Amino acid sequence: MSDKQTDFQKITNDDMYRSIYENSPDLFRTININGEIINCNKSYFETLGYLKSEVIGKTIFDHTSEESLSQMRETFEEWKKGGCVSNSEIWLKKKNGDKFLALLSANNLFDKYGTLIGSNTSIRDITEITAMKKEFKNLKRIRQEIMGELSIRVAHDLKNPLNVIKNSVQLIQFRKEPSTENYSNTLTRIEHAVIRMDHQINEVLEFVNPLPLDLQQNSLKKILENVINEMPIPEEFIVTIPTNDIMINCDQRKIEIILRNLVLNAIQAMGEKGSIIITTNETESHVKILVKDTGPGIPHKLRFKIFDPLFTTRQIGTGLGLPICKTVIEQHGGSISFETELEKGTTFTISLP
């Protein structure tokens, strides 16, 4: 490339940068190493209510609102030591005294020796965005409070009659004659339905009003045995649990809820028959629990949604099982992940400290 072409390219790039700087709707200001404003664009001085001549020579602290002065000074001193300013929220003040919340990001300027001499700072007014986010959070909080109160009332109203039905079924089963097979099957279906309803109610309660963790040393083998023994698992499904035992510091009730959800999800995913293999292993820092099924796998389009509250692909169920799993595991300081392959199955991995 010739010298003339190089010069032309430089001029073109400089003009392009200058045009972006001057005409951008975002606020731009250029400062030296002392924090003095040596240049700014039209959006900057007009937004703050000044003439450009009134801005040049002022410091960044002159345009910083009182509540952000300390933060601005700390940020400035860190920047002078070679730090970067990226997405820093600072309250700025206008000439008339009004203030607005701004998002600042700076591009450092260096001389030919690599010495920091100043920065170009991009500033965006995020007052309205922040207010909208705050309002959205407030509405979400109110909605959750209403949903929580309603769910708790409904759940408690249903639990009592469910207990009556369950106890009555158990009493009838105890008194029935052994030969009445159809009678027995009917009672079993009733009991399974009650268990399912009770499980759904517990899911709602756990989601909207989770209890604090009751951490104790527990036998993981015993927890798994409790889960499998208390679940109505159809004969067509084989569930294998490990014979080795590991002691973990956890909330036994909540870990049982998690494992029950994962086993139930696996059974429902596999359909008519299949196998579930639960394995455990221990490292120096974590205990891992793996729940593997032989189901159809999770479709690609659904994989990013499975931990979303109320998401379900089934006609029955609350859609809260996996979100509860994630929440409870994170309460314990752990994590949950999954690997899935179409037509081969899915493995959920729980990691607990």
GROMACS .gro file of C-alpha atoms in nm:
model
  353
    1MET     CA    1   0.000   0.000   0.000
    2SER     CA    2   0.140   0.344  -0.096
    3ASP     CA    3   0.197   0.627   0.153
    4LYS     CA    4  -0.088   0.824  -0.006
    5GLN     CA    5  -0.326   0.531   0.036
    6THR     CA    6  -0.217   0.492   0.398
    7ASP     CA    7  -0.272   0.862   0.467
    8PHE     CA    8  -0.612   0.851   0.298
    9GLN     CA    9  -0.713   0.547   0.504
   10LYS     CA   10  -0.603   0.720   0.825
   11ILE     CA   11  -0.797   1.036   0.737
   12THR     CA   12  -1.106   0.829   0.652
   13ASN     CA   13  -1.085   0.635   0.980
   14ASP     CA   14  -1.032   0.954   1.180
   15ASP     CA   15  -1.330   1.122   1.013
   16MET     CA   16  -1.547   0.817   1.072
   17TYR     CA   17  -1.452   0.801   1.441
   18ARG     CA   18  -1.506   1.176   1.484
   19SER     CA   19  -1.850   1.150   1.321
   20ILE     CA   20  -1.953   0.863   1.549
   21TYR     CA   21  -1.823   1.052   1.852
   22GLU     CA   22  -1.997   1.380   1.768
   23ASN     CA   23  -2.329   1.245   1.640
   24SER     CA   24  -2.391   0.950   1.871
   25PRO     CA   25  -2.710   0.960   2.082
   26ASP     CA   26  -2.494   0.824   2.364
   27LEU     CA   27  -2.301   1.072   2.575
   28PHE     CA   28  -1.925   1.087   2.513
   29ARG     CA   29  -1.657   1.275   2.702
   30THR     CA   30  -1.278   1.266   2.683
   31ILE     CA   31  -1.068   1.326   2.993
   32ASN     CA   32  -0.698   1.360   3.066
   33ILE     CA   33  -0.506   1.181   3.341
   34ASN     CA   34  -0.619   1.443   3.593
   35GLY     CA   35  -0.987   1.380   3.528
   36GLU     CA   36  -1.035   1.709   3.340
   37ILE     CA   37  -1.280   1.705   3.050
   38ILE     CA   38  -1.094   1.804   2.733
   39ASN     CA   39  -1.369   1.717   2.487
   40CYS     CA   40  -1.731   1.601   2.475
   41ASN     CA   41  -2.003   1.547   2.218
   42LYS     CA   42  -2.328   1.734   2.168
   43SER     CA   43  -2.535   1.470   2.347
   44TYR     CA   44  -2.322   1.513   2.656
   45PHE     CA   45  -2.335   1.889   2.702
   46GLU     CA   46  -2.698   1.920   2.592
   47THR     CA   47  -2.815   1.641   2.825
   48LEU     CA   48  -2.637   1.805   3.118
   49GLY     CA   49  -2.776   2.145   3.018
   50TYR     CA   50  -2.447   2.322   2.947
   51LEU     CA   51  -2.276   2.492   2.656
   52LYS     CA   52  -1.974   2.298   2.536
   53SER     CA   53  -1.749   2.585   2.646
   54GLU     CA   54  -1.886   2.546   3.000
   55VAL     CA   55  -1.797   2.178   3.007
   56ILE     CA   56  -1.439   2.191   2.878
   57GLY     CA   57  -1.196   2.226   3.168
   58LYS     CA   58  -1.435   2.093   3.430
   59THR     CA   59  -1.355   1.768   3.609
   60ILE     CA   60  -1.561   1.449   3.608
   61PHE     CA   61  -1.639   1.516   3.975
   62ASP     CA   62  -1.810   1.845   3.885
   63HIS     CA   63  -2.076   1.644   3.698
   64THR     CA   64  -2.107   1.364   3.954
   65SER     CA   65  -2.400   1.366   4.196
   66GLU     CA   66  -2.328   1.374   4.568
   67GLU     CA   67  -2.429   1.012   4.637
   68SER     CA   68  -2.182   0.880   4.378
   69LEU     CA   69  -1.882   1.104   4.452
   70SER     CA   70  -1.709   0.850   4.675
   71GLN     CA   71  -1.762   0.573   4.420
   72MET     CA   72  -1.638   0.796   4.137
   73ARG     CA   73  -1.320   0.885   4.328
   74GLU     CA   74  -1.247   0.518   4.397
   75THR     CA   75  -1.312   0.427   4.034
   76PHE     CA   76  -1.092   0.713   3.913
   77GLU     CA   77  -0.800   0.612   4.136
   78GLU     CA   78  -0.826   0.250   4.021
   79TRP     CA   79  -0.835   0.368   3.660
   80LYS     CA   80  -0.519   0.578   3.705
   81LYS     CA   81  -0.340   0.263   3.823
   82GLY     CA   82  -0.419   0.097   3.491
   83GLY     CA   83  -0.766  -0.035   3.561
   84CYS     CA   84  -1.063  -0.039   3.327
   85VAL     CA   85  -1.405   0.119   3.365
   86SER     CA   86  -1.679  -0.107   3.232
   87ASN     CA   87  -2.053  -0.083   3.297
   88SER     CA   88  -2.009   0.129   3.608
   89GLU     CA   89  -2.334   0.279   3.740
   90ILE     CA   90  -2.287   0.640   3.854
   91TRP     CA   91  -2.537   0.914   3.939
   92LEU     CA   92  -2.460   1.226   3.733
   93LYS     CA   93  -2.604   1.574   3.789
   94LYS     CA   94  -2.725   1.835   3.542
   95LYS     CA   95  -2.675   2.211   3.551
   96ASN     CA   96  -3.028   2.261   3.691
   97GLY     CA   97  -2.963   2.016   3.976
   98ASP     CA   98  -3.152   1.721   3.831
   99LYS     CA   99  -2.972   1.389   3.839
  100PHE     CA  100  -2.982   1.068   3.638
  101LEU     CA  101  -2.835   0.720   3.668
  102ALA     CA  102  -2.569   0.661   3.404
  103LEU     CA  103  -2.383   0.355   3.280
  104LEU     CA  104  -2.017   0.439   3.214
  105SER     CA  105  -1.764   0.246   3.006
  106ALA     CA  106  -1.423   0.393   2.922
  107ASN     CA  107  -1.176   0.329   2.641
  108ASN     CA  108  -0.826   0.406   2.770
  109LEU     CA  109  -0.592   0.636   2.572
  110PHE     CA  110  -0.214   0.590   2.567
  111ASP     CA  111   0.078   0.788   2.427
  112LYS     CA  112   0.336   0.639   2.193
  113TYR     CA  113   0.532   0.507   2.492
  114GLY     CA  114   0.232   0.316   2.625
  115THR     CA  115   0.168   0.556   2.911
  116LEU     CA  116  -0.195   0.613   3.013
  117ILE     CA  117  -0.290   0.972   2.930
  118GLY     CA  118  -0.670   0.972   2.940
  119SER     CA  119  -0.985   0.799   2.826
  120ASN     CA  120  -1.290   0.828   2.605
  121THR     CA  121  -1.596   0.750   2.815
  122SER     CA  122  -1.929   0.633   2.676
  123ILE     CA  123  -2.224   0.725   2.898
  124ARG     CA  124  -2.581   0.601   2.873
  125ASP     CA  125  -2.880   0.727   3.072
  126ILE     CA  126  -3.034   0.416   3.230
  127THR     CA  127  -3.273   0.589   3.471
  128GLU     CA  128  -3.588   0.472   3.291
  129ILE     CA  129  -3.453   0.123   3.231
  130THR     CA  130  -3.361   0.089   3.598
  131ALA     CA  131  -3.704   0.218   3.706
  132MET     CA  132  -3.875  -0.031   3.474
  133LYS     CA  133  -3.664  -0.317   3.610
  134LYS     CA  134  -3.749  -0.213   3.965
  135GLU     CA  135  -4.120  -0.196   3.882
  136PHE     CA  136  -4.103  -0.534   3.710
  137LYS     CA  137  -3.933  -0.689   4.014
  138ASN     CA  138  -4.198  -0.534   4.238
  139LEU     CA  139  -4.482  -0.671   4.026
  140LYS     CA  140  -4.313  -1.011   4.015
  141ARG     CA  141  -4.275  -1.006   4.394
  142ILE     CA  142  -4.643  -0.916   4.443
  143ARG     CA  143  -4.747  -1.189   4.200
  144GLN     CA  144  -4.535  -1.445   4.381
  145GLU     CA  145  -4.676  -1.339   4.717
  146ILE     CA  146  -5.034  -1.375   4.589
  147MET     CA  147  -4.957  -1.707   4.423
  148GLY     CA  148  -4.782  -1.826   4.735
  149GLU     CA  149  -5.067  -1.736   4.967
  150LEU     CA  150  -5.326  -1.889   4.736
  151SER     CA  151  -5.123  -2.206   4.687
  152ILE     CA  152  -5.069  -2.252   5.058
  153ARG     CA  153  -5.441  -2.214   5.127
  154VAL     CA  154  -5.539  -2.458   4.853
  155ALA     CA  155  -5.273  -2.705   4.957
  156HIS     CA  156  -5.374  -2.706   5.322
  157ASP     CA  157  -5.744  -2.730   5.232
  158LEU     CA  158  -5.672  -3.040   5.021
  159LYS     CA  159  -5.435  -3.215   5.255
  160ASN     CA  160  -5.689  -3.297   5.525
  161PRO     CA  161  -5.943  -3.477   5.301
  162LEU     CA  162  -5.657  -3.655   5.126
  163ASN     CA  163  -5.537  -3.790   5.458
  164VAL     CA  164  -5.889  -3.909   5.538
  165ILE     CA  165  -5.913  -4.089   5.202
  166LYS     CA  166  -5.570  -4.244   5.240
  167ASN     CA  167  -5.637  -4.368   5.593
  168SER     CA  168  -5.978  -4.504   5.490
  169VAL     CA  169  -5.827  -4.697   5.200
  170GLN     CA  170  -5.565  -4.849   5.428
  171LEU     CA  171  -5.836  -4.949   5.675
  172ILE     CA  172  -6.047  -5.114   5.401
  173GLN     CA  173  -5.741  -5.298   5.272
  174PHE     CA  174  -5.676  -5.432   5.619
  175ARG     CA  175  -6.035  -5.564   5.650
  176LYS     CA  176  -6.095  -5.689   5.296
  177GLU     CA  177  -6.113  -6.056   5.199
  178PRO     CA  178  -5.803  -6.188   5.013
  179SER     CA  179  -6.004  -6.318   4.716
  180THR     CA  180  -6.137  -5.984   4.599
  181GLU     CA  181  -5.867  -5.907   4.338
  182ASN     CA  182  -6.061  -5.637   4.151
  183TYR     CA  183  -6.145  -5.475   4.481
  184SER     CA  184  -5.777  -5.474   4.570
  185ASN     CA  185  -5.675  -5.324   4.236
  186THR     CA  186  -5.930  -5.047   4.274
  187LEU     CA  187  -5.803  -4.960   4.619
  188THR     CA  188  -5.446  -4.960   4.491
  189ARG     CA  189  -5.537  -4.715   4.215
  190ILE     CA  190  -5.708  -4.489   4.469
  191GLU     CA  191  -5.404  -4.496   4.693
  192HIS     CA  192  -5.169  -4.419   4.402
  193ALA     CA  193  -5.391  -4.128   4.298
  194VAL     CA  194  -5.384  -3.991   4.651
  195ILE     CA  195  -5.006  -4.026   4.664
  196ARG     CA  196  -4.977  -3.838   4.335
  197MET     CA  197  -5.201  -3.556   4.458
  198ASP     CA  198  -5.009  -3.536   4.784
  199HIS     CA  199  -4.683  -3.523   4.588
  200GLN     CA  200  -4.812  -3.235   4.374
  201ILE     CA  201  -4.929  -3.041   4.679
  202ASN     CA  202  -4.589  -3.086   4.842
  203GLU     CA  203  -4.424  -2.957   4.524
  204VAL     CA  204  -4.633  -2.641   4.529
  205LEU     CA  205  -4.561  -2.582   4.898
  206GLU     CA  206  -4.189  -2.637   4.852
  207PHE     CA  207  -4.175  -2.398   4.557
  208VAL     CA  208  -4.372  -2.106   4.697
  209ASN     CA  209  -4.275  -2.137   5.063
  210PRO     CA  210  -3.949  -2.332   5.098
  211LEU     CA  211  -3.845  -2.413   5.453
  212PRO     CA  212  -3.491  -2.339   5.576
  213LEU     CA  213  -3.243  -2.625   5.546
  214ASP     CA  214  -3.221  -2.869   5.835
  215LEU     CA  215  -2.863  -2.985   5.780
  216GLN     CA  216  -2.755  -3.309   5.945
  217GLN     CA  217  -2.521  -3.598   5.873
  218ASN     CA  218  -2.727  -3.854   5.680
  219SER     CA  219  -2.669  -4.189   5.517
  220LEU     CA  220  -2.708  -4.152   5.140
  221LYS     CA  221  -2.786  -4.522   5.109
  222LYS     CA  222  -3.071  -4.488   5.361
  223ILE     CA  223  -3.207  -4.183   5.178
  224LEU     CA  224  -3.214  -4.376   4.849
  225GLU     CA  225  -3.379  -4.677   5.014
  226ASN     CA  226  -3.647  -4.452   5.165
  227VAL     CA  227  -3.720  -4.297   4.825
  228ILE     CA  228  -3.748  -4.628   4.641
  229ASN     CA  229  -3.946  -4.807   4.913
  230GLU     CA  230  -4.201  -4.527   4.948
  231MET     CA  231  -4.264  -4.480   4.574
  232PRO     CA  232  -4.529  -4.682   4.386
  233ILE     CA  233  -4.288  -4.806   4.116
  234PRO     CA  234  -4.458  -5.025   3.850
  235GLU     CA  235  -4.322  -5.379   3.804
  236GLU     CA  236  -4.216  -5.300   3.446
  237PHE     CA  237  -3.943  -5.068   3.575
  238ILE     CA  238  -3.617  -5.173   3.735
  239VAL     CA  239  -3.450  -4.929   3.975
  240THR     CA  240  -3.095  -5.006   4.086
  241ILE     CA  241  -2.934  -4.824   4.378
  242PRO     CA  242  -2.572  -4.850   4.500
  243THR     CA  243  -2.473  -5.088   4.780
  244ASN     CA  244  -2.198  -4.861   4.911
  245ASP     CA  245  -2.282  -4.588   5.160
  246ILE     CA  246  -2.169  -4.226   5.185
  247MET     CA  247  -2.241  -3.988   5.471
  248ILE     CA  248  -2.349  -3.640   5.357
  249ASN     CA  249  -2.437  -3.319   5.537
  250CYS     CA  250  -2.783  -3.237   5.399
  251ASP     CA  251  -3.151  -3.181   5.462
  252GLN     CA  252  -3.276  -3.540   5.437
  253ARG     CA  253  -3.637  -3.449   5.360
  254LYS     CA  254  -3.542  -3.215   5.076
  255ILE     CA  255  -3.286  -3.451   4.922
  256GLU     CA  256  -3.551  -3.724   4.924
  257ILE     CA  257  -3.788  -3.486   4.741
  258ILE     CA  258  -3.521  -3.423   4.476
  259LEU     CA  259  -3.445  -3.790   4.419
  260ARG     CA  260  -3.815  -3.879   4.415
  261ASN     CA  261  -3.872  -3.615   4.146
  262LEU     CA  262  -3.583  -3.742   3.933
  263VAL     CA  263  -3.696  -4.105   3.959
  264LEU     CA  264  -4.058  -4.011   3.884
  265ASN     CA  265  -3.951  -3.802   3.584
  266ALA     CA  266  -3.745  -4.093   3.454
  267ILE     CA  267  -4.037  -4.337   3.486
  268GLN     CA  268  -4.275  -4.098   3.310
  269ALA     CA  269  -4.021  -4.032   3.033
  270MET     CA  270  -3.959  -4.402   2.965
  271GLY     CA  271  -4.327  -4.485   2.919
  272GLU     CA  272  -4.417  -4.853   2.950
  273LYS     CA  273  -4.090  -5.002   3.077
  274GLY     CA  274  -3.725  -4.929   3.137
  275SER     CA  275  -3.448  -4.917   3.392
  276ILE     CA  276  -3.308  -4.651   3.623
  277ILE     CA  277  -2.955  -4.680   3.756
  278ILE     CA  278  -2.855  -4.462   4.051
  279THR     CA  279  -2.484  -4.440   4.130
  280THR     CA  280  -2.287  -4.238   4.383
  281ASN     CA  281  -1.923  -4.139   4.418
  282GLU     CA  282  -1.721  -3.924   4.652
  283THR     CA  283  -1.426  -3.691   4.594
  284GLU     CA  284  -1.229  -3.481   4.842
  285SER     CA  285  -1.471  -3.191   4.809
  286HIS     CA  286  -1.800  -3.322   4.667
  287VAL     CA  287  -2.045  -3.609   4.663
  288LYS     CA  288  -2.203  -3.691   4.328
  289ILE     CA  289  -2.533  -3.866   4.270
  290LEU     CA  290  -2.611  -3.983   3.916
  291VAL     CA  291  -2.962  -4.084   3.806
  292LYS     CA  292  -2.955  -4.251   3.465
  293ASP     CA  293  -3.257  -4.372   3.267
  294THR     CA  294  -3.307  -4.561   2.940
  295GLY     CA  295  -3.571  -4.324   2.807
  296PRO     CA  296  -3.598  -4.141   2.474
  297GLY     CA  297  -3.374  -3.850   2.577
  298ILE     CA  298  -3.467  -3.483   2.590
  299PRO     CA  299  -3.536  -3.310   2.253
  300HIS     CA  300  -3.293  -3.030   2.164
  301LYS     CA  301  -3.562  -2.760   2.165
  302LEU     CA  302  -3.665  -2.843   2.524
  303ARG     CA  303  -3.324  -2.876   2.688
  304PHE     CA  304  -3.287  -2.509   2.785
  305LYS     CA  305  -3.638  -2.502   2.938
  306ILE     CA  306  -3.644  -2.801   3.170
  307PHE     CA  307  -3.548  -2.606   3.483
  308ASP     CA  308  -3.804  -2.329   3.414
  309PRO     CA  309  -4.091  -2.313   3.668
  310LEU     CA  310  -4.426  -2.451   3.541
  311PHE     CA  311  -4.269  -2.596   3.225
  312THR     CA  312  -4.393  -2.948   3.154
  313THR     CA  313  -4.461  -3.164   2.849
  314ARG     CA  314  -4.715  -3.380   3.031
  315GLN     CA  315  -5.086  -3.327   3.082
  316ILE     CA  316  -5.052  -3.396   3.454
  317GLY     CA  317  -4.798  -3.255   3.694
  318THR     CA  318  -4.715  -2.912   3.829
  319GLY     CA  319  -4.406  -2.841   3.620
  320LEU     CA  320  -4.224  -2.761   3.945
  321GLY     CA  321  -4.027  -3.083   3.997
  322LEU     CA  322  -3.699  -2.990   3.827
  323PRO     CA  323  -3.707  -2.621   3.932
  324ILE     CA  324  -3.743  -2.741   4.291
  325CYS     CA  325  -3.450  -2.979   4.239
  326LYS     CA  326  -3.234  -2.694   4.114
  327THR     CA  327  -3.337  -2.458   4.395
  328VAL     CA  328  -3.281  -2.712   4.672
  329ILE     CA  329  -2.944  -2.823   4.534
  330GLU     CA  330  -2.831  -2.460   4.511
  331GLN     CA  331  -2.955  -2.408   4.870
  332HIS     CA  332  -2.708  -2.680   4.966
  333GLY     CA  333  -2.431  -2.501   4.776
  334GLY     CA  334  -2.430  -2.765   4.503
  335SER     CA  335  -2.526  -2.794   4.138
  336ILE     CA  336  -2.737  -3.011   3.909
  337SER     CA  337  -2.671  -3.082   3.542
  338PHE     CA  338  -2.775  -3.334   3.281
  339GLU     CA  339  -2.650  -3.519   2.977
  340THR     CA  340  -2.896  -3.659   2.728
  341GLU     CA  341  -2.888  -3.851   2.402
  342LEU     CA  342  -3.189  -3.913   2.184
  343GLU     CA  343  -3.317  -4.272   2.192
  344LYS     CA  344  -3.056  -4.365   2.456
  345GLY     CA  345  -3.155  -4.185   2.773
  346THR     CA  346  -3.072  -3.907   3.015
  347THR     CA  347  -2.841  -3.880   3.314
  348PHE     CA  348  -2.890  -3.617   3.584
  349THR     CA  349  -2.585  -3.543   3.799
  350ILE     CA  350  -2.619  -3.386   4.143
  351SER     CA  351  -2.303  -3.246   4.302
  352LEU     CA  352  -2.312  -3.166   4.674
  353PRO     CA  353  -2.031  -3.019   4.886
   0.00000   0.00000   0.00000
